[in-house]
CSV table of N, CA, C and O in Angstrom, one decimal:
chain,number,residue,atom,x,y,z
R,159,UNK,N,-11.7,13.2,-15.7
R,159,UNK,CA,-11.0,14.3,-16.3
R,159,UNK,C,-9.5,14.2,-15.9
R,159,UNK,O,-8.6,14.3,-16.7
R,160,UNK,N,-9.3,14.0,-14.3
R,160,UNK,CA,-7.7,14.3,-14.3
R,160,UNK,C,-7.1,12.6,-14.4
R,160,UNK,O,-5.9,12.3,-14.8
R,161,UNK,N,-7.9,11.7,-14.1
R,161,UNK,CA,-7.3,10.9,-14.5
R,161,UNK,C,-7.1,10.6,-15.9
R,161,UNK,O,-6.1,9.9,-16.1
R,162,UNK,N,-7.7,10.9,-16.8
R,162,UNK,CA,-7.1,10.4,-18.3
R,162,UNK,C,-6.1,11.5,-18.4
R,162,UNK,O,-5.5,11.2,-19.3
R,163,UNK,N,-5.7,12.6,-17.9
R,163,UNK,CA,-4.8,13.6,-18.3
R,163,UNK,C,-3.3,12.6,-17.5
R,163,UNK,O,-2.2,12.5,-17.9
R,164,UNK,N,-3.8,12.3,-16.6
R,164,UNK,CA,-2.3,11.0,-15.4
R,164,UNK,C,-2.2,9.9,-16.4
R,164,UNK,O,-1.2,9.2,-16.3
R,165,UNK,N,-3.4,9.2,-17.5
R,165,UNK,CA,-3.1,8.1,-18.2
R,165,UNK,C,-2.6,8.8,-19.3
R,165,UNK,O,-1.6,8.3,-19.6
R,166,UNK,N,-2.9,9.9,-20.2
R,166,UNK,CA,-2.4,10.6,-21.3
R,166,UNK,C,-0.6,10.3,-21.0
R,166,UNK,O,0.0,9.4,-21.6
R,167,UNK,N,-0.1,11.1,-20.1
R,167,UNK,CA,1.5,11.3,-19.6
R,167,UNK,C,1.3,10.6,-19.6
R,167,UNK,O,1.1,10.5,-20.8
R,168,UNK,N,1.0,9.2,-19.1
R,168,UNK,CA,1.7,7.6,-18.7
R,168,UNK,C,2.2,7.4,-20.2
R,168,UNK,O,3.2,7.5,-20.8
R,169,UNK,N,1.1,7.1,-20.4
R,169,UNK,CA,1.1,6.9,-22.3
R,169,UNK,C,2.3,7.2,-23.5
R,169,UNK,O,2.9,6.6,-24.3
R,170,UNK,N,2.3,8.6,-23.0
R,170,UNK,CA,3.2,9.6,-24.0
R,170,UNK,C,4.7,9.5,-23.6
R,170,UNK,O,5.7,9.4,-24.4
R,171,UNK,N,4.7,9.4,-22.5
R,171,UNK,CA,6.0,10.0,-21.4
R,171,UNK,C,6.7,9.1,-20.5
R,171,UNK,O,7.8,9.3,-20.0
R,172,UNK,N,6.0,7.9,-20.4
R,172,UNK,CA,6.2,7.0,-19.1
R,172,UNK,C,7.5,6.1,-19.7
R,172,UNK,O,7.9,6.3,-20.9
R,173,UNK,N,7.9,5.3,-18.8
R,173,UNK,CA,8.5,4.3,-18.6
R,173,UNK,C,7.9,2.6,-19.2
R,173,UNK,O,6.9,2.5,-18.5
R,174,UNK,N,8.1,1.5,-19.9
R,174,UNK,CA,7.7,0.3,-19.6
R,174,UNK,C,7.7,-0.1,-19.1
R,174,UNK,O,8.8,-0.5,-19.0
R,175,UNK,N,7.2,-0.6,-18.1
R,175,UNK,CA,7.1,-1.6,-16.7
R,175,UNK,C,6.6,-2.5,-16.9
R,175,UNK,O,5.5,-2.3,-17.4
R,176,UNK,N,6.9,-3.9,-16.5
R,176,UNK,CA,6.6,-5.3,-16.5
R,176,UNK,C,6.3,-5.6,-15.3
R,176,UNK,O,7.2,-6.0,-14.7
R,177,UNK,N,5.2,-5.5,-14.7
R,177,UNK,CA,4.7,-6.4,-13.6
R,177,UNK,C,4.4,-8.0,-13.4
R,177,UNK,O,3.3,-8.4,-13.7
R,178,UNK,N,5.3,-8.7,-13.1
R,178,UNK,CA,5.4,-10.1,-13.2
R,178,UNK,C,5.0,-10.5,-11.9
R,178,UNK,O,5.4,-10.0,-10.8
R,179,UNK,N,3.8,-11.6,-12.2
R,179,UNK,CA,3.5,-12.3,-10.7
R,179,UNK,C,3.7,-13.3,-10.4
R,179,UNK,O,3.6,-14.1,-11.4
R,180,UNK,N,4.0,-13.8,-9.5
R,180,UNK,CA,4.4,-15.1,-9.1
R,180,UNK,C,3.9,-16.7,-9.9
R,180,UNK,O,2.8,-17.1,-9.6
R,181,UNK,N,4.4,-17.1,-10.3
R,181,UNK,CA,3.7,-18.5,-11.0
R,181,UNK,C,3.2,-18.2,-12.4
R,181,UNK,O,2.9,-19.1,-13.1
R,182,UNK,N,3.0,-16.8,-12.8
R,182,UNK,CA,2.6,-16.5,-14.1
R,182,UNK,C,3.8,-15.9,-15.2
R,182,UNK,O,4.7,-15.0,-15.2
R,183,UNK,N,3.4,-16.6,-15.9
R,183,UNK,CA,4.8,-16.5,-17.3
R,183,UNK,C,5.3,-15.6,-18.3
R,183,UNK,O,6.3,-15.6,-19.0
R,184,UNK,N,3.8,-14.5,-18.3
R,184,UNK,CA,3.2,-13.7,-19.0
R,184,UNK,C,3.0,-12.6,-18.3
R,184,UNK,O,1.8,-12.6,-18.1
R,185,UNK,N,3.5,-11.2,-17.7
R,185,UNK,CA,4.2,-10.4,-17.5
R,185,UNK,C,2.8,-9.4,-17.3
R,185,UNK,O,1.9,-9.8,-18.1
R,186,UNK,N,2.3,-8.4,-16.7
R,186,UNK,CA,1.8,-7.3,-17.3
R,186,UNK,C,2.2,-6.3,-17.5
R,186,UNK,O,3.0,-5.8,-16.6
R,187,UNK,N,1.9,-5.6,-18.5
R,187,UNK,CA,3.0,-4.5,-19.3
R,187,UNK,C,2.0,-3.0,-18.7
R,187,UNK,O,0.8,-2.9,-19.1
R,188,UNK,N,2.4,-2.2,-18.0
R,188,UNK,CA,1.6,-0.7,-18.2
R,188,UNK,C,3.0,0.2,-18.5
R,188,UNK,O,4.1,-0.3,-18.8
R,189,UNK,N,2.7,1.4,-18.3
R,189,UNK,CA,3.8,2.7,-18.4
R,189,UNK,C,3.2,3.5,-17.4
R,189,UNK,O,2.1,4.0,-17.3
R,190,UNK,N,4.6,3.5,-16.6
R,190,UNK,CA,4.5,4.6,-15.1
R,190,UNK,C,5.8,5.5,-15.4
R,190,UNK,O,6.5,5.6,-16.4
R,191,UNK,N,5.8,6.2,-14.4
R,191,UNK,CA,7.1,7.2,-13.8
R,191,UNK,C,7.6,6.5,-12.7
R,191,UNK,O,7.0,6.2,-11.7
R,192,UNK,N,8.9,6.2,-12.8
R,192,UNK,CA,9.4,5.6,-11.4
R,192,UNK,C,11.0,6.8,-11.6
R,192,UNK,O,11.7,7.0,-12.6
R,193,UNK,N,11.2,7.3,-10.2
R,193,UNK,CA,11.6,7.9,-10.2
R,193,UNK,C,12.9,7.5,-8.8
R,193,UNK,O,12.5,6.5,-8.2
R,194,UNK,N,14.1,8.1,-8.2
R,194,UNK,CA,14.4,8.0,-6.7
R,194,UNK,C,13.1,9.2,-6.2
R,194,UNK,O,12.4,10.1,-6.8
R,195,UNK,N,13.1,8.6,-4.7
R,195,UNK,CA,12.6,9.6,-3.5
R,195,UNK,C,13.7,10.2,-2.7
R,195,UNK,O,14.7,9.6,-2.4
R,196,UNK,N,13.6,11.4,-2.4
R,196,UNK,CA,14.6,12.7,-1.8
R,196,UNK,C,13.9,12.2,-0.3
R,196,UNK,O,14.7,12.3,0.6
R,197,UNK,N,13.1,11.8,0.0
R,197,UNK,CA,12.9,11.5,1.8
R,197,UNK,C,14.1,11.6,3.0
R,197,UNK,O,13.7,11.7,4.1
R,198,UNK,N,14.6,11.5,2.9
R,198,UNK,CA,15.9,11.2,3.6
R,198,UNK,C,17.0,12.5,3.6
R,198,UNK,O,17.6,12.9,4.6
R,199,UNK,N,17.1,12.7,2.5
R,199,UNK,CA,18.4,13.7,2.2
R,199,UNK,C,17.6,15.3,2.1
R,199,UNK,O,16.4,15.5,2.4
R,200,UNK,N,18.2,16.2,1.8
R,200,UNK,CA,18.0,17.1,1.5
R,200,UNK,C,18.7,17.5,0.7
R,200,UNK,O,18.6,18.8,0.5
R,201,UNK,N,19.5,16.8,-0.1
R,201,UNK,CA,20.1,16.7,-1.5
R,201,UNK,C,19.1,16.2,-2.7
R,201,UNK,O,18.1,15.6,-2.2
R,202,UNK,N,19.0,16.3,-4.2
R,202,UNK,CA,18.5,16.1,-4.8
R,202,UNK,C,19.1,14.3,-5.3
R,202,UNK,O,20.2,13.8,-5.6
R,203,UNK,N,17.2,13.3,-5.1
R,203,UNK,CA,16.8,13.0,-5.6
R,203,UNK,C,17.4,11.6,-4.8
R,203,UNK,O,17.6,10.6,-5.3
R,204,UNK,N,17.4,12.0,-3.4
R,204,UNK,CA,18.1,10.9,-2.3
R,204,UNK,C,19.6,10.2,-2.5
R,204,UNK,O,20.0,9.2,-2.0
R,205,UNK,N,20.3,11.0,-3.4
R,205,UNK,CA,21.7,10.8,-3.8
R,205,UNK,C,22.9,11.2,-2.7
R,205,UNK,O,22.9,12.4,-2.5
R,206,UNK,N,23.6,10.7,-2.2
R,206,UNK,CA,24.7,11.4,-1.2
R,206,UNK,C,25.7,10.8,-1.8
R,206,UNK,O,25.7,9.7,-2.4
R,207,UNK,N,27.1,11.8,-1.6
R,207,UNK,CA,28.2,11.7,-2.4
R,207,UNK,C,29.0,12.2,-1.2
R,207,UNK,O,28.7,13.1,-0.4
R,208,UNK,N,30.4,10.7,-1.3
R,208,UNK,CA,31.0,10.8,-1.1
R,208,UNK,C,32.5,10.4,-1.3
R,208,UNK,O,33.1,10.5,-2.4
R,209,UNK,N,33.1,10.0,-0.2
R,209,UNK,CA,34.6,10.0,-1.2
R,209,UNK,C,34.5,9.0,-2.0
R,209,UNK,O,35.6,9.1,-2.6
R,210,UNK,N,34.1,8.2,-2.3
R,210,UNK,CA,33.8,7.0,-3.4
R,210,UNK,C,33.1,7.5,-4.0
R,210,UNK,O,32.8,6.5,-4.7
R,211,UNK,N,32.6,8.4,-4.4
R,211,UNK,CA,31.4,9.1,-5.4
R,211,UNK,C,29.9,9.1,-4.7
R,211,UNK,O,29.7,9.1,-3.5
R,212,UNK,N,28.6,9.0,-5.8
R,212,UNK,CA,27.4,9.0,-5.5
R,212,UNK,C,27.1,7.5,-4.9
R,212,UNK,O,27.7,6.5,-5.3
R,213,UNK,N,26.0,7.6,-3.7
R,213,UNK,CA,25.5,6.4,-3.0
R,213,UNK,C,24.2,6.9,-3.2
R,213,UNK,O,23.8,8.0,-2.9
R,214,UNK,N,22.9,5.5,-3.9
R,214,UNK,CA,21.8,6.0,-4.0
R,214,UNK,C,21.0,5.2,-2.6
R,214,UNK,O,21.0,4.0,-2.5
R,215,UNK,N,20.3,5.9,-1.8
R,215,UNK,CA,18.9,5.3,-1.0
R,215,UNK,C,18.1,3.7,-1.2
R,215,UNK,O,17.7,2.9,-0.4
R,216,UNK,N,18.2,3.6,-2.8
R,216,UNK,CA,17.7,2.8,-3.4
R,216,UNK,C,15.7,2.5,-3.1
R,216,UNK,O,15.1,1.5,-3.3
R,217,UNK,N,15.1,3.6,-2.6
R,217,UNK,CA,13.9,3.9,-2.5
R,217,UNK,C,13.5,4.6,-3.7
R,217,UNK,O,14.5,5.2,-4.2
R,218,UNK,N,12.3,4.7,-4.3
R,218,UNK,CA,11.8,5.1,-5.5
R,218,UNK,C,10.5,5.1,-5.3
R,218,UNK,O,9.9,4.3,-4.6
R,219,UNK,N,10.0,6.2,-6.1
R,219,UNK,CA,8.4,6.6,-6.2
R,219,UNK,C,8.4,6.3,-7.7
R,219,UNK,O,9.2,6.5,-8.7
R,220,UNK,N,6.6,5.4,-7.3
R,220,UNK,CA,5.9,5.2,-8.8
R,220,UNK,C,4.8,5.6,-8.8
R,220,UNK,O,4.0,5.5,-7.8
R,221,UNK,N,4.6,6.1,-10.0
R,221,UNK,CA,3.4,7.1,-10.3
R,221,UNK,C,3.1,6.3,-11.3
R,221,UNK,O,3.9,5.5,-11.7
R,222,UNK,N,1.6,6.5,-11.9
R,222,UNK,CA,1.2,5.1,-12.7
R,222,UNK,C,-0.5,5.5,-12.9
R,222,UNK,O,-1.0,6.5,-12.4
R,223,UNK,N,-1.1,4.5,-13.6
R,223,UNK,CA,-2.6,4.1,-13.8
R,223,UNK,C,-2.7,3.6,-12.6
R,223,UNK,O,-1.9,3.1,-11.8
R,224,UNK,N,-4.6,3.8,-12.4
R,224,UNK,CA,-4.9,2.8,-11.6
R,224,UNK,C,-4.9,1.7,-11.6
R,224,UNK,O,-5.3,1.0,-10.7
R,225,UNK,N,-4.7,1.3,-12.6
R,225,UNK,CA,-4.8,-0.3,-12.8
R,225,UNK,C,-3.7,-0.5,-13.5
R,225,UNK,O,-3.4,0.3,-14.4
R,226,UNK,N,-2.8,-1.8,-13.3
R,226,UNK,CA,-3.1,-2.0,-11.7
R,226,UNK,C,-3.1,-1.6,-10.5
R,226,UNK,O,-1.9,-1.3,-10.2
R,227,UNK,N,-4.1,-1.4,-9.5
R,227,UNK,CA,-3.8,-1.3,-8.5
R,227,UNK,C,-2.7,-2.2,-7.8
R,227,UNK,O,-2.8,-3.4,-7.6
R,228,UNK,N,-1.3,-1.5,-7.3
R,228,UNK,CA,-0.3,-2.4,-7.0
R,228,UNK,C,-0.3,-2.0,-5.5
R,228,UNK,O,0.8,-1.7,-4.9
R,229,UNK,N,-1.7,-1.9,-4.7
R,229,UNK,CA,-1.9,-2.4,-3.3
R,229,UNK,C,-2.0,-3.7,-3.2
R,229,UNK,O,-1.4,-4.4,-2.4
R,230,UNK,N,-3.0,-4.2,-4.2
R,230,UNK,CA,-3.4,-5.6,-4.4
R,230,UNK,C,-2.2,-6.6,-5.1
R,230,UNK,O,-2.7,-7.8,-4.8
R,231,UNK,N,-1.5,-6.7,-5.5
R,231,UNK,CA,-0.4,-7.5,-6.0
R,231,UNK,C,-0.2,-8.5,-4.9
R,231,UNK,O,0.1,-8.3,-3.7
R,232,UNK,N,-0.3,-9.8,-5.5
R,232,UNK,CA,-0.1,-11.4,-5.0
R,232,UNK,C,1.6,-11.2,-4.4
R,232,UNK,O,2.4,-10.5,-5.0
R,233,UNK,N,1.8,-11.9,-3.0
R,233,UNK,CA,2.9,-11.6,-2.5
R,233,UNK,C,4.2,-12.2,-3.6
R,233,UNK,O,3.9,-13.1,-4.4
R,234,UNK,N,5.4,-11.7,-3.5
R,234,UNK,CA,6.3,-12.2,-4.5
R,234,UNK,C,6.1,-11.5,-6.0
R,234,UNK,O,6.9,-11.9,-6.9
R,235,UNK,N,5.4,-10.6,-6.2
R,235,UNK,CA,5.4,-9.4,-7.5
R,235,UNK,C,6.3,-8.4,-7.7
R,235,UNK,O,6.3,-7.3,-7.2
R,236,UNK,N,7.3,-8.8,-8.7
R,236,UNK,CA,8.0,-7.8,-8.6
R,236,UNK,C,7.6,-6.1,-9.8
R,236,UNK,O,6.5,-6.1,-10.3
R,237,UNK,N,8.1,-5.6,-10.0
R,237,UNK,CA,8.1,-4.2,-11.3
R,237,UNK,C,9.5,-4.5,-11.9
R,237,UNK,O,10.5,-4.8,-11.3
R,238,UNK,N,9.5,-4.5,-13.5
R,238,UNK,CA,10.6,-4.4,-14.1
R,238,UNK,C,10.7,-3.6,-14.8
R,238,UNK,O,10.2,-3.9,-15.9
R,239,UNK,N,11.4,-2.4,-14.7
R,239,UNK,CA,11.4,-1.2,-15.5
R,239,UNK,C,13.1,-0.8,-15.8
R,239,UNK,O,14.1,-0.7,-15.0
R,240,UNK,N,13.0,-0.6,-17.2
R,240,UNK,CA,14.4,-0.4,-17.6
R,240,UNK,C,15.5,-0.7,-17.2
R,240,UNK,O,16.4,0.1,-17.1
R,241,UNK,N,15.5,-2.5,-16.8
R,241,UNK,CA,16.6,-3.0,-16.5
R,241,UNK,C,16.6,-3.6,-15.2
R,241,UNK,O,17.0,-4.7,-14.9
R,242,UNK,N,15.9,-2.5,-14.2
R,242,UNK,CA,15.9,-2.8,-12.8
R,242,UNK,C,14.6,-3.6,-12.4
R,242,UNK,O,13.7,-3.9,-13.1
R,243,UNK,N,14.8,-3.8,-11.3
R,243,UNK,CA,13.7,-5.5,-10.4
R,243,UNK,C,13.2,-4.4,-9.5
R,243,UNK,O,14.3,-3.9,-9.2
R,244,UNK,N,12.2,-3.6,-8.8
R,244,UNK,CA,11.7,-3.1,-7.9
R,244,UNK,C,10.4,-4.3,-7.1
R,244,UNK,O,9.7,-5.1,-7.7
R,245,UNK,N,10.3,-4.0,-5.7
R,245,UNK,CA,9.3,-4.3,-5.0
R,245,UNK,C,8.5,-3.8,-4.3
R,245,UNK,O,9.1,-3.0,-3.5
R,246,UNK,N,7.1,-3.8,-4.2
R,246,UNK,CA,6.3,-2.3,-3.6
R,246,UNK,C,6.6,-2.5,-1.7
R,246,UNK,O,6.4,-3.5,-1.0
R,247,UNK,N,7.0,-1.4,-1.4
R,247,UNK,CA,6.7,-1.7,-0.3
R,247,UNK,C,5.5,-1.1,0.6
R,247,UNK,O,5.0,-1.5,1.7
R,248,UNK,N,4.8,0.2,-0.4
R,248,UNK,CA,3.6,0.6,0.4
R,248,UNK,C,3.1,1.3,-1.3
R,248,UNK,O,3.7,1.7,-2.3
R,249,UNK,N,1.6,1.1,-1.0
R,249,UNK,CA,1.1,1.8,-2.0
R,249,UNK,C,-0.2,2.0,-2.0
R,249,UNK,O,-0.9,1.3,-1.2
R,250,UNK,N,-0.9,3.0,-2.7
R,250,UNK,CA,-2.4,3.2,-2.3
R,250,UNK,C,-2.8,4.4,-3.6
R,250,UNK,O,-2.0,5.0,-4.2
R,251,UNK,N,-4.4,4.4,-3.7
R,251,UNK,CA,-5.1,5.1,-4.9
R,251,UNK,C,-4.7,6.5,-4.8
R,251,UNK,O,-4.5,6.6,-3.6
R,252,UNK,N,-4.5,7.5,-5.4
R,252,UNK,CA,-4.7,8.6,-5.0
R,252,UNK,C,-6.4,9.3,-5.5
R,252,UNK,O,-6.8,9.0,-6.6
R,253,UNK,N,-7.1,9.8,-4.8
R,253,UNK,CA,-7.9,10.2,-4.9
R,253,UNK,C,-8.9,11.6,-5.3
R,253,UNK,O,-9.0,12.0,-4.1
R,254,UNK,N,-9.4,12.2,-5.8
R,254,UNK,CA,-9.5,13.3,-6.2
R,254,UNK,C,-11.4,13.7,-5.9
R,254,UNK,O,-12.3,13.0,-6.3
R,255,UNK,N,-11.5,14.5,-5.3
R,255,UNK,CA,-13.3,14.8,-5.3
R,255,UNK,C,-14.3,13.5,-5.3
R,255,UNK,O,-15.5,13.5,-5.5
R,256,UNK,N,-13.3,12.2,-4.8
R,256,UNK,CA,-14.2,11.1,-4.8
R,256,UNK,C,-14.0,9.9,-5.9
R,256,UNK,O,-14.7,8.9,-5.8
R,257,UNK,N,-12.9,10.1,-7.2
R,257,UNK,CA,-12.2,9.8,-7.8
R,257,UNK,C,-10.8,9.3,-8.0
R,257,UNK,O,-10.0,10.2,-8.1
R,258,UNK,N,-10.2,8.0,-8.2
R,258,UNK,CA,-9.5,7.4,-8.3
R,258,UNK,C,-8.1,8.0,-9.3
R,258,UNK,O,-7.7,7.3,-10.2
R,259,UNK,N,-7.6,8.9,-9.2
R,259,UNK,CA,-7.1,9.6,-10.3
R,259,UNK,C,-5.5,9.2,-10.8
R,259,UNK,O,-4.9,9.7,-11.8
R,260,UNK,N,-4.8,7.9,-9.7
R,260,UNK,CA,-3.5,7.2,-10.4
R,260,UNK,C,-3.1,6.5,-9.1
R,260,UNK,O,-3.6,6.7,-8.1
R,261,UNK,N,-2.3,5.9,-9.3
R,261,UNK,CA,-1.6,4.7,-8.3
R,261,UNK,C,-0.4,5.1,-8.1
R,261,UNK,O,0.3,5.2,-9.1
R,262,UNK,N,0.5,5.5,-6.5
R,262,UNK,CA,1.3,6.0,-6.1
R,262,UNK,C,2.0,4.7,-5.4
R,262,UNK,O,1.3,3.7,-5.2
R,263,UNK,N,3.0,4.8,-5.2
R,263,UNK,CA,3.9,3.7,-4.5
R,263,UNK,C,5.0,4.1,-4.0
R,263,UNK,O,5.6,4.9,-4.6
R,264,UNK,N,5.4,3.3,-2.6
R,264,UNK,CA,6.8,3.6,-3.0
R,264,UNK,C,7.5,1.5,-3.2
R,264,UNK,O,7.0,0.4,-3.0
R,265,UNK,N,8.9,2.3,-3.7
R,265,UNK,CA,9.1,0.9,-3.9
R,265,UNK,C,10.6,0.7,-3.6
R,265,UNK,O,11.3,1.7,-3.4
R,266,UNK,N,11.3,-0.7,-3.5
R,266,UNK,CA,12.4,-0.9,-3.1
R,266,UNK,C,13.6,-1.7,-4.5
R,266,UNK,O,13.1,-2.5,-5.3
R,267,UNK,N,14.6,-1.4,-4.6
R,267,UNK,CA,15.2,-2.0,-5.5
R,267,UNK,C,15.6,-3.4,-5.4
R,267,UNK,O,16.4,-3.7,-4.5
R,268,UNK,N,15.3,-4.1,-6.0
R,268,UNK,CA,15.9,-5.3,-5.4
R,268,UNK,C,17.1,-6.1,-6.6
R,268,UNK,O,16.8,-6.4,-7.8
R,269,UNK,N,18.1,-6.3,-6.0
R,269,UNK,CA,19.2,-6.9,-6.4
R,269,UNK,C,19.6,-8.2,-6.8
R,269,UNK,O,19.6,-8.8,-5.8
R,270,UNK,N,20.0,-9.0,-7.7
R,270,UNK,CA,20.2,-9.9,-8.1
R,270,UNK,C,18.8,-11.1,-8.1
R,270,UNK,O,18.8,-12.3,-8.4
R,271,UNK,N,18.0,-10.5,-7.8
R,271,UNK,CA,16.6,-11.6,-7.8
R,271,UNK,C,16.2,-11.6,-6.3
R,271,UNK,O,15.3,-12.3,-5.8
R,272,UNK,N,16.8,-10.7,-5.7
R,272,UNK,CA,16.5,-11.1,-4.1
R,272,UNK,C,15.7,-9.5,-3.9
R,272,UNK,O,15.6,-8.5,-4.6
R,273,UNK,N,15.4,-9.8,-2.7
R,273,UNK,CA,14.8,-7.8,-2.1
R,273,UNK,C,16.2,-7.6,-0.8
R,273,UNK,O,16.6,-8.3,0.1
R,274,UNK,N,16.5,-6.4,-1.4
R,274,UNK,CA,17.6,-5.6,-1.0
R,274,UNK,C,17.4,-4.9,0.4
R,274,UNK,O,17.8,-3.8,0.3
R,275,UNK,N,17.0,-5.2,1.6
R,275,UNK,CA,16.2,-4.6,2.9
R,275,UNK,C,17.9,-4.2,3.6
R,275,UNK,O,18.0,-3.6,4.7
């Protein structure tokens, strides 16, 4: 039940994302929510502004189907979602009464083809 209501919004609402894995040429396509994470700040949306303007965290939460499961992702997988290259750095099922109900992550932005640490 609550997971097809988390695959409905994916569906309707989400983002494209290309999950590309290593040595394969052929991409997989789902629709998640990738968003920044506020962890850090207590400003909205992990943004800090200064005299140069806004500086982002470059951490981001993805919200998603369970499948794929992007705990299991072959090392070297990146996410491609509107433009940007992300890499998971932690992720796991979320679970409900014993039920699998969407795939949470967090993830890192990574720059020019490289991971941004």
């Amino acid at each position: 039940m609550y997971r097809e209501l988390i695959e409905n919004m994916a569906d309707n609402y989400g983002s494209d994302c290309d999950i590309r894995f290593p040595d394969v040429p052929i991409p997989f396509t789902t629709k998640a929510f990738i968003s920044p994470m506020n962890y850090k700040y207590k400003n909205f949306a992990g943004i800090s502004y200064g005299v140069d303007g806004s500086v982002s965290d470059r951490t981001y939460r993805y919200i998603g189907k369970i499948t794929p499961d992007l705990g299991r992702l072959p090392k070297g997988s990146v996410i491609v979602c509107d433009g940007k290259t992300y890499r998971v750095d932690s992720s796991d099922l979320y679970t409900f009464q014993g039920e699998a109900i969407y795939c949470r992550a967090t993830l890192k932005l990574c720059e020019g083809g490289a991971y941004d640490d």
